[in-house]
Amino acid sequence: MIDHKTIEAFQRDGAVPLRGIFTPWVDAAREAIEQNRADPSFRERTYTPDDGGAPFFQDYCVWSQFDGYKALVMDSPMAEVAAQLMGSKTARIFHDHILVKEPGNSVVTPWHQDQPYYLVEASQSVSFWVPLDSVPRERTIEYVAGSHLWGKSFKPKRFDGTDLFEGDASEIVPDIDASRNDMDILGWDVEPGDAVAFTFRTLHGAPANASETRRRVISIRWVGDDARFVERSGPTSPAFTHLSYQDGDPFEAPEFPIIYRAS
Ligand SMILES: O=C(O)CCC(=O)C(=O)O
């Protein structure tokens, strides 16, 4: 499905572009975005900036509720590619994150790792950031190459800057923008149906949308064979408060089905 060089780049850099692999699923996914905006879930979190600018719509864990998202998860090669990139026999879906930055939206997605927000820990993880609009290099998501191998877990904050877990004393994300010249920052211009695959531990961030074009994205997260539940000091993001588990339990629940299993 994907070549060896792509897998190597993913494992070395923590992020790799995949060109055109989801193009057949773009139209239905765009339809799903409109259905989802009209009928958001209880997890929806839309940021409307104080500057009166356009909103940043976000929703989570809705992939099974809208046909266009479901097709991307179930019918596209995503699950098999996830298993290949992770070096896992299985690919289990964790969740989706819908991110629509409307034209003129001023919200910058701050630099962060995804892993510390989650109720799952896995050495095998991958998110597919799938744009449904063209996004040029200057407006696209960026990654710090190799940061997934730093052995760090930086403090999770909401995109509005507040701490996710009260009293969390973990290390704050370094000021990546101030040290851009000393870092290997990766980013690619992308077309609808491309994707960037990255690990839950890779530091990433994304600019505001100062353009006149929408920036619709579906980010879909997967884990591999060794995934385990992890207890945090408060509700995770996304939160699954109805689930009960012990730290280190195998990561299994009906909302996280295995979609691909190598034969
Ligand atoms: O698209 C964005 O603004 C951020 C996406 C992101 O942080 C993610 O997919 O994990």
mmCIF file of C-alpha atoms and ligand atoms in Angstrom:
data_model
loop_
_atom_site.group_PDB
_atom_site.id
_atom_site.type_symbol
_atom_site.label_atom_id
_atom_site.label_comp_id
_atom_site.label_asym_id
_atom_site.label_seq_id
_atom_site.Cartn_x
_atom_site.Cartn_y
_atom_site.Cartn_z
ATOM 1 C CA MET A 1 0.000 0.000 0.000
ATOM 2 C CA ILE A 2 2.791 2.414 0.892
ATOM 3 C CA ASP A 3 6.474 2.075 0.240
ATOM 4 C CA HIS A 4 9.251 1.328 2.630
ATOM 5 C CA LYS A 5 10.697 4.854 2.417
ATOM 6 C CA THR A 6 7.402 6.339 3.612
ATOM 7 C CA ILE A 7 7.315 4.000 6.608
ATOM 8 C CA GLU A 8 10.935 4.843 7.409
ATOM 9 C CA ALA A 9 10.252 8.593 7.195
ATOM 10 C CA PHE A 10 7.223 8.218 9.482
ATOM 11 C CA GLN A 11 9.212 6.311 12.080
ATOM 12 C CA ARG A 12 12.261 8.601 11.852
ATOM 13 C CA ASP A 13 10.569 12.031 11.628
ATOM 14 C CA GLY A 14 7.231 11.305 13.312
ATOM 15 C CA ALA A 15 5.318 12.789 10.349
ATOM 16 C CA VAL A 16 5.058 12.014 6.638
ATOM 17 C CA PRO A 17 2.848 13.248 3.771
ATOM 18 C CA LEU A 18 0.727 10.745 1.819
ATOM 19 C CA ARG A 19 -0.371 12.015 -1.554
ATOM 20 C CA GLY A 20 -3.867 11.495 -2.943
ATOM 21 C CA ILE A 21 -4.704 8.318 -1.073
ATOM 22 C CA PHE A 22 -8.104 9.535 0.171
ATOM 23 C CA THR A 23 -9.230 11.499 -2.919
ATOM 24 C CA PRO A 24 -12.218 9.203 -3.665
ATOM 25 C CA TRP A 25 -13.582 9.879 -0.165
ATOM 26 C CA VAL A 26 -13.341 13.693 -0.211
ATOM 27 C CA ASP A 27 -16.785 14.614 -1.580
ATOM 28 C CA ALA A 28 -18.666 12.457 0.907
ATOM 29 C CA ALA A 29 -16.483 13.731 3.756
ATOM 30 C CA ARG A 30 -17.289 17.333 2.786
ATOM 31 C CA GLU A 31 -20.994 16.475 2.885
ATOM 32 C CA ALA A 32 -20.510 14.910 6.298
ATOM 33 C CA ILE A 33 -18.893 18.117 7.578
ATOM 34 C CA GLU A 34 -22.012 20.108 6.670
ATOM 35 C CA GLN A 35 -24.306 17.494 8.239
ATOM 36 C CA ASN A 36 -22.118 17.491 11.344
ATOM 37 C CA ARG A 37 -22.112 21.287 11.671
ATOM 38 C CA ALA A 38 -25.924 21.239 11.487
ATOM 39 C CA ASP A 39 -26.106 18.430 14.039
ATOM 40 C CA PRO A 40 -23.052 18.566 16.311
ATOM 41 C CA SER A 41 -22.365 16.077 19.094
ATOM 42 C CA PHE A 42 -22.280 16.884 22.816
ATOM 43 C CA ARG A 43 -18.468 17.062 22.483
ATOM 44 C CA GLU A 44 -18.520 19.933 19.986
ATOM 45 C CA ARG A 45 -16.133 22.744 20.924
ATOM 46 C CA THR A 46 -16.266 25.784 18.637
ATOM 47 C CA TYR A 47 -13.949 28.692 19.314
ATOM 48 C CA THR A 48 -15.316 32.061 18.234
ATOM 49 C CA PRO A 49 -12.500 34.579 18.652
ATOM 50 C CA ASP A 50 -13.071 37.789 20.639
ATOM 51 C CA ASP A 51 -12.029 39.753 17.538
ATOM 52 C CA GLY A 52 -15.453 38.969 16.048
ATOM 53 C CA GLY A 53 -13.764 36.872 13.360
ATOM 54 C CA ALA A 54 -14.967 33.620 11.886
ATOM 55 C CA PRO A 55 -15.331 30.521 14.071
ATOM 56 C CA PHE A 56 -13.170 27.425 14.434
ATOM 57 C CA PHE A 57 -15.612 24.497 14.529
ATOM 58 C CA GLN A 58 -14.439 21.314 16.220
ATOM 59 C CA ASP A 59 -16.198 18.085 17.000
ATOM 60 C CA TYR A 60 -14.960 14.678 18.122
ATOM 61 C CA CYS A 61 -15.864 10.991 17.989
ATOM 62 C CA VAL A 62 -18.490 11.342 15.279
ATOM 63 C CA TRP A 63 -17.004 9.075 12.603
ATOM 64 C CA SER A 64 -19.694 6.420 12.967
ATOM 65 C CA GLN A 65 -22.570 8.938 12.904
ATOM 66 C CA PHE A 66 -22.119 10.481 9.461
ATOM 67 C CA ASP A 67 -21.828 8.368 6.310
ATOM 68 C CA GLY A 68 -19.039 10.413 4.729
ATOM 69 C CA TYR A 69 -16.790 10.079 7.788
ATOM 70 C CA LYS A 70 -17.692 6.415 8.215
ATOM 71 C CA ALA A 71 -16.735 5.623 4.616
ATOM 72 C CA LEU A 72 -13.330 7.243 5.130
ATOM 73 C CA VAL A 73 -12.718 5.083 8.192
ATOM 74 C CA MET A 74 -14.212 1.795 6.992
ATOM 75 C CA ASP A 75 -13.858 1.743 3.193
ATOM 76 C CA SER A 76 -10.654 3.652 2.457
ATOM 77 C CA PRO A 77 -7.188 2.095 2.846
ATOM 78 C CA MET A 78 -6.654 4.144 6.029
ATOM 79 C CA ALA A 79 -6.790 1.254 8.511
ATOM 80 C CA GLU A 80 -4.374 -0.916 6.549
ATOM 81 C CA VAL A 81 -1.981 1.989 5.992
ATOM 82 C CA ALA A 82 -2.207 2.766 9.715
ATOM 83 C CA ALA A 83 -1.124 -0.788 10.543
ATOM 84 C CA GLN A 84 1.763 -0.574 8.074
ATOM 85 C CA LEU A 85 3.026 2.769 9.382
ATOM 86 C CA MET A 86 2.740 1.650 13.012
ATOM 87 C CA GLY A 87 4.321 -1.748 12.364
ATOM 88 C CA SER A 88 1.281 -3.339 13.989
ATOM 89 C CA LYS A 89 -0.769 -6.417 13.121
ATOM 90 C CA THR A 90 -3.971 -4.544 13.917
ATOM 91 C CA ALA A 91 -5.301 -1.026 13.500
ATOM 92 C CA ARG A 92 -7.857 0.031 16.089
ATOM 93 C CA ILE A 93 -9.649 3.322 15.634
ATOM 94 C CA PHE A 94 -9.384 5.637 18.619
ATOM 95 C CA HIS A 95 -11.302 8.688 17.446
ATOM 96 C CA ASP A 96 -11.775 11.418 14.894
ATOM 97 C CA HIS A 97 -11.339 15.155 15.377
ATOM 98 C CA ILE A 98 -13.123 17.508 12.975
ATOM 99 C CA LEU A 99 -11.447 20.908 12.558
ATOM 100 C CA VAL A 100 -12.955 23.633 10.368
ATOM 101 C CA LYS A 101 -11.153 26.969 10.365
ATOM 102 C CA GLU A 102 -13.460 29.294 8.492
ATOM 103 C CA PRO A 103 -11.944 32.039 6.278
ATOM 104 C CA GLY A 104 -10.455 34.729 8.489
ATOM 105 C CA ASN A 105 -10.390 32.589 11.633
ATOM 106 C CA SER A 106 -7.630 33.904 13.893
ATOM 107 C CA VAL A 107 -7.154 30.866 16.149
ATOM 108 C CA VAL A 108 -3.626 29.478 16.020
ATOM 109 C CA THR A 109 -3.431 25.816 16.978
ATOM 110 C CA PRO A 110 -0.656 25.916 19.580
ATOM 111 C CA TRP A 111 2.316 23.550 19.509
ATOM 112 C CA HIS A 112 1.407 20.379 21.372
ATOM 113 C CA GLN A 113 1.664 16.596 21.472
ATOM 114 C CA ASP A 114 -1.597 14.618 21.385
ATOM 115 C CA GLN A 115 -0.524 11.729 23.617
ATOM 116 C CA PRO A 116 -0.821 13.577 26.995
ATOM 117 C CA TYR A 117 -4.495 14.443 26.291
ATOM 118 C CA TYR A 118 -5.559 10.829 25.920
ATOM 119 C CA LEU A 119 -6.844 7.922 27.981
ATOM 120 C CA VAL A 120 -4.752 5.563 25.832
ATOM 121 C CA GLU A 121 -0.993 5.086 25.626
ATOM 122 C CA ALA A 122 0.588 3.180 22.788
ATOM 123 C CA SER A 123 4.032 2.903 21.279
ATOM 124 C CA GLN A 124 2.180 2.322 17.996
ATOM 125 C CA SER A 125 -0.010 5.292 17.113
ATOM 126 C CA VAL A 126 -0.898 7.334 14.071
ATOM 127 C CA SER A 127 -3.181 10.231 13.194
ATOM 128 C CA PHE A 128 -4.153 11.020 9.620
ATOM 129 C CA TRP A 129 -4.689 14.756 9.126
ATOM 130 C CA VAL A 130 -6.874 14.776 6.003
ATOM 131 C CA PRO A 131 -7.531 18.195 4.398
ATOM 132 C CA LEU A 132 -10.694 18.707 2.363
ATOM 133 C CA ASP A 133 -9.397 22.001 0.918
ATOM 134 C CA SER A 134 -6.078 22.992 -0.635
ATOM 135 C CA VAL A 135 -3.762 24.261 2.095
ATOM 136 C CA PRO A 136 -0.543 26.023 1.046
ATOM 137 C CA ARG A 137 2.717 25.578 2.969
ATOM 138 C CA GLU A 138 2.335 28.862 4.894
ATOM 139 C CA ARG A 139 -1.056 27.839 6.331
ATOM 140 C CA THR A 140 -0.528 24.155 6.856
ATOM 141 C CA ILE A 141 0.034 22.027 9.941
ATOM 142 C CA GLU A 142 3.695 21.778 11.006
ATOM 143 C CA TYR A 143 5.737 19.219 12.926
ATOM 144 C CA VAL A 144 9.018 19.182 14.829
ATOM 145 C CA ALA A 145 10.902 16.353 13.136
ATOM 146 C CA GLY A 146 11.977 13.636 15.550
ATOM 147 C CA SER A 147 10.172 15.145 18.580
ATOM 148 C CA HIS A 148 8.272 11.863 19.095
ATOM 149 C CA LEU A 149 11.625 10.349 20.138
ATOM 150 C CA TRP A 150 12.527 12.998 22.739
ATOM 151 C CA GLY A 151 11.005 10.918 25.567
ATOM 152 C CA LYS A 152 8.983 13.934 26.706
ATOM 153 C CA SER A 153 5.355 14.371 27.679
ATOM 154 C CA PHE A 154 4.440 18.041 27.621
ATOM 155 C CA LYS A 155 1.595 19.606 29.602
ATOM 156 C CA PRO A 156 -1.709 19.372 27.715
ATOM 157 C CA LYS A 157 -3.591 22.650 27.347
ATOM 158 C CA ARG A 158 -6.867 23.438 25.637
ATOM 159 C CA PHE A 159 -6.496 25.405 22.407
ATOM 160 C CA ASP A 160 -7.642 28.506 24.354
ATOM 161 C CA GLY A 161 -4.535 28.184 26.563
ATOM 162 C CA THR A 162 -6.157 26.776 29.744
ATOM 163 C CA ASP A 163 -4.699 23.659 31.419
ATOM 164 C CA LEU A 164 -6.542 20.412 30.659
ATOM 165 C CA PHE A 165 -5.691 18.831 34.040
ATOM 166 C CA GLU A 166 -5.833 21.015 37.130
ATOM 167 C CA GLY A 167 -2.572 21.124 39.099
ATOM 168 C CA ASP A 168 -0.655 19.397 36.308
ATOM 169 C CA ALA A 169 3.037 20.009 37.008
ATOM 170 C CA SER A 170 4.385 18.504 33.818
ATOM 171 C CA GLU A 171 6.843 20.313 31.600
ATOM 172 C CA ILE A 172 5.474 23.114 29.417
ATOM 173 C CA VAL A 173 5.884 22.858 25.642
ATOM 174 C CA PRO A 174 9.028 24.799 24.684
ATOM 175 C CA ASP A 175 8.662 27.953 22.597
ATOM 176 C CA ILE A 176 9.073 26.288 19.225
ATOM 177 C CA ASP A 177 8.412 29.461 17.236
ATOM 178 C CA ALA A 178 11.242 31.254 19.045
ATOM 179 C CA SER A 179 13.681 28.492 18.113
ATOM 180 C CA ARG A 180 12.461 27.645 14.614
ATOM 181 C CA ASN A 181 15.912 28.160 13.131
ATOM 182 C CA ASP A 182 17.403 25.551 15.457
ATOM 183 C CA MET A 183 14.717 22.953 14.753
ATOM 184 C CA ASP A 184 13.824 20.823 11.808
ATOM 185 C CA ILE A 185 10.258 22.009 11.169
ATOM 186 C CA LEU A 186 8.321 19.920 8.645
ATOM 187 C CA GLY A 187 5.236 20.996 6.706
ATOM 188 C CA TRP A 188 3.824 20.340 3.271
ATOM 189 C CA ASP A 189 1.348 22.066 1.017
ATOM 190 C CA VAL A 190 -1.563 19.678 0.614
ATOM 191 C CA GLU A 191 -4.513 19.043 -1.667
ATOM 192 C CA PRO A 192 -7.902 17.546 -0.799
ATOM 193 C CA GLY A 193 -7.451 13.796 -0.377
ATOM 194 C CA ASP A 194 -3.800 14.009 0.662
ATOM 195 C CA ALA A 195 -2.988 13.316 4.283
ATOM 196 C CA VAL A 196 -0.210 13.859 6.746
ATOM 197 C CA ALA A 197 0.370 10.870 9.007
ATOM 198 C CA PHE A 198 1.966 11.602 12.387
ATOM 199 C CA THR A 199 2.389 9.938 15.764
ATOM 200 C CA PHE A 200 0.588 10.911 18.993
ATOM 201 C CA ARG A 201 3.964 12.045 20.402
ATOM 202 C CA THR A 202 5.046 14.323 17.541
ATOM 203 C CA LEU A 203 4.969 18.031 18.436
ATOM 204 C CA HIS A 204 2.723 19.877 16.009
ATOM 205 C CA GLY A 205 0.847 23.152 15.574
ATOM 206 C CA ALA A 206 -1.032 25.018 12.850
ATOM 207 C CA PRO A 207 -1.482 28.655 11.841
ATOM 208 C CA ALA A 208 -4.703 30.644 11.841
ATOM 209 C CA ASN A 209 -6.654 30.864 8.606
ATOM 210 C CA ALA A 210 -6.118 34.409 7.369
ATOM 211 C CA SER A 211 -7.157 33.374 3.853
ATOM 212 C CA GLU A 212 -10.483 33.615 2.027
ATOM 213 C CA THR A 213 -10.715 29.841 1.723
ATOM 214 C CA ARG A 214 -12.134 27.404 4.254
ATOM 215 C CA ARG A 215 -9.741 24.969 5.914
ATOM 216 C CA ARG A 216 -11.742 21.800 6.520
ATOM 217 C CA VAL A 217 -9.842 18.897 8.062
ATOM 218 C CA ILE A 218 -10.659 15.479 9.471
ATOM 219 C CA SER A 219 -7.986 14.088 11.756
ATOM 220 C CA ILE A 220 -8.422 10.386 12.471
ATOM 221 C CA ARG A 221 -6.479 8.585 15.207
ATOM 222 C CA TRP A 222 -5.436 4.950 15.405
ATOM 223 C CA VAL A 223 -3.549 2.718 17.819
ATOM 224 C CA GLY A 224 -1.799 -0.620 17.403
ATOM 225 C CA ASP A 225 -1.400 -3.936 19.200
ATOM 226 C CA ASP A 226 0.196 -2.642 22.408
ATOM 227 C CA ALA A 227 -2.361 0.069 23.302
ATOM 228 C CA ARG A 228 -3.305 0.320 27.012
ATOM 229 C CA PHE A 229 -5.633 2.496 29.032
ATOM 230 C CA VAL A 230 -3.931 5.161 31.119
ATOM 231 C CA GLU A 231 -5.469 6.905 34.114
ATOM 232 C CA ARG A 232 -5.184 10.688 34.106
ATOM 233 C CA SER A 233 -5.952 13.153 36.895
ATOM 234 C CA GLY A 234 -9.143 14.417 35.217
ATOM 235 C CA PRO A 235 -11.330 14.021 32.123
ATOM 236 C CA THR A 236 -9.216 13.517 29.037
ATOM 237 C CA SER A 237 -9.766 15.200 25.679
ATOM 238 C CA PRO A 238 -11.813 13.813 24.202
ATOM 239 C CA ALA A 239 -13.465 12.576 27.419
ATOM 240 C CA PHE A 240 -15.003 9.113 27.750
ATOM 241 C CA THR A 241 -16.415 9.516 31.237
ATOM 242 C CA HIS A 242 -18.784 6.535 30.855
ATOM 243 C CA LEU A 243 -15.869 4.079 30.551
ATOM 244 C CA SER A 244 -14.334 2.426 33.587
ATOM 245 C CA TYR A 245 -10.853 0.937 33.428
ATOM 246 C CA GLN A 246 -7.679 0.432 35.408
ATOM 247 C CA ASP A 247 -4.340 1.900 34.486
ATOM 248 C CA GLY A 248 -2.640 -0.517 32.070
ATOM 249 C CA ASP A 249 -5.763 -2.422 31.012
ATOM 250 C CA PRO A 250 -5.741 -3.504 27.356
ATOM 251 C CA PHE A 251 -7.385 -0.763 25.301
ATOM 252 C CA GLU A 252 -10.667 -2.357 24.260
ATOM 253 C CA ALA A 253 -14.209 -0.964 24.133
ATOM 254 C CA PRO A 254 -17.048 -1.071 21.600
ATOM 255 C CA GLU A 255 -16.371 2.526 20.528
ATOM 256 C CA PHE A 256 -12.782 1.614 19.547
ATOM 257 C CA PRO A 257 -13.195 -1.298 17.118
ATOM 258 C CA ILE A 258 -10.332 -2.974 15.295
ATOM 259 C CA ILE A 259 -10.870 -2.045 11.626
ATOM 260 C CA TYR A 260 -7.884 -3.875 10.138
ATOM 261 C CA ARG A 261 -6.211 -7.139 11.119
ATOM 262 C CA ALA A 262 -3.348 -8.589 9.069
ATOM 263 C CA SER A 263 -4.157 -12.058 7.823
HETATM 264 O O1 LIG B 1 -5.595 21.323 12.238
HETATM 265 C C1 LIG B 1 -5.256 21.866 13.264
HETATM 266 O O2 LIG B 1 -5.383 23.076 13.448
HETATM 267 C C2 LIG B 1 -4.661 21.056 14.372
HETATM 268 C C3 LIG B 1 -4.783 19.586 14.175
HETATM 269 C C4 LIG B 1 -4.255 18.786 15.304
HETATM 270 O O3 LIG B 1 -3.745 19.291 16.267
HETATM 271 C C5 LIG B 1 -4.365 17.331 15.218
HETATM 272 O O4 LIG B 1 -4.917 16.798 14.248
HETATM 273 O O5 LIG B 1 -3.886 16.652 16.157
#
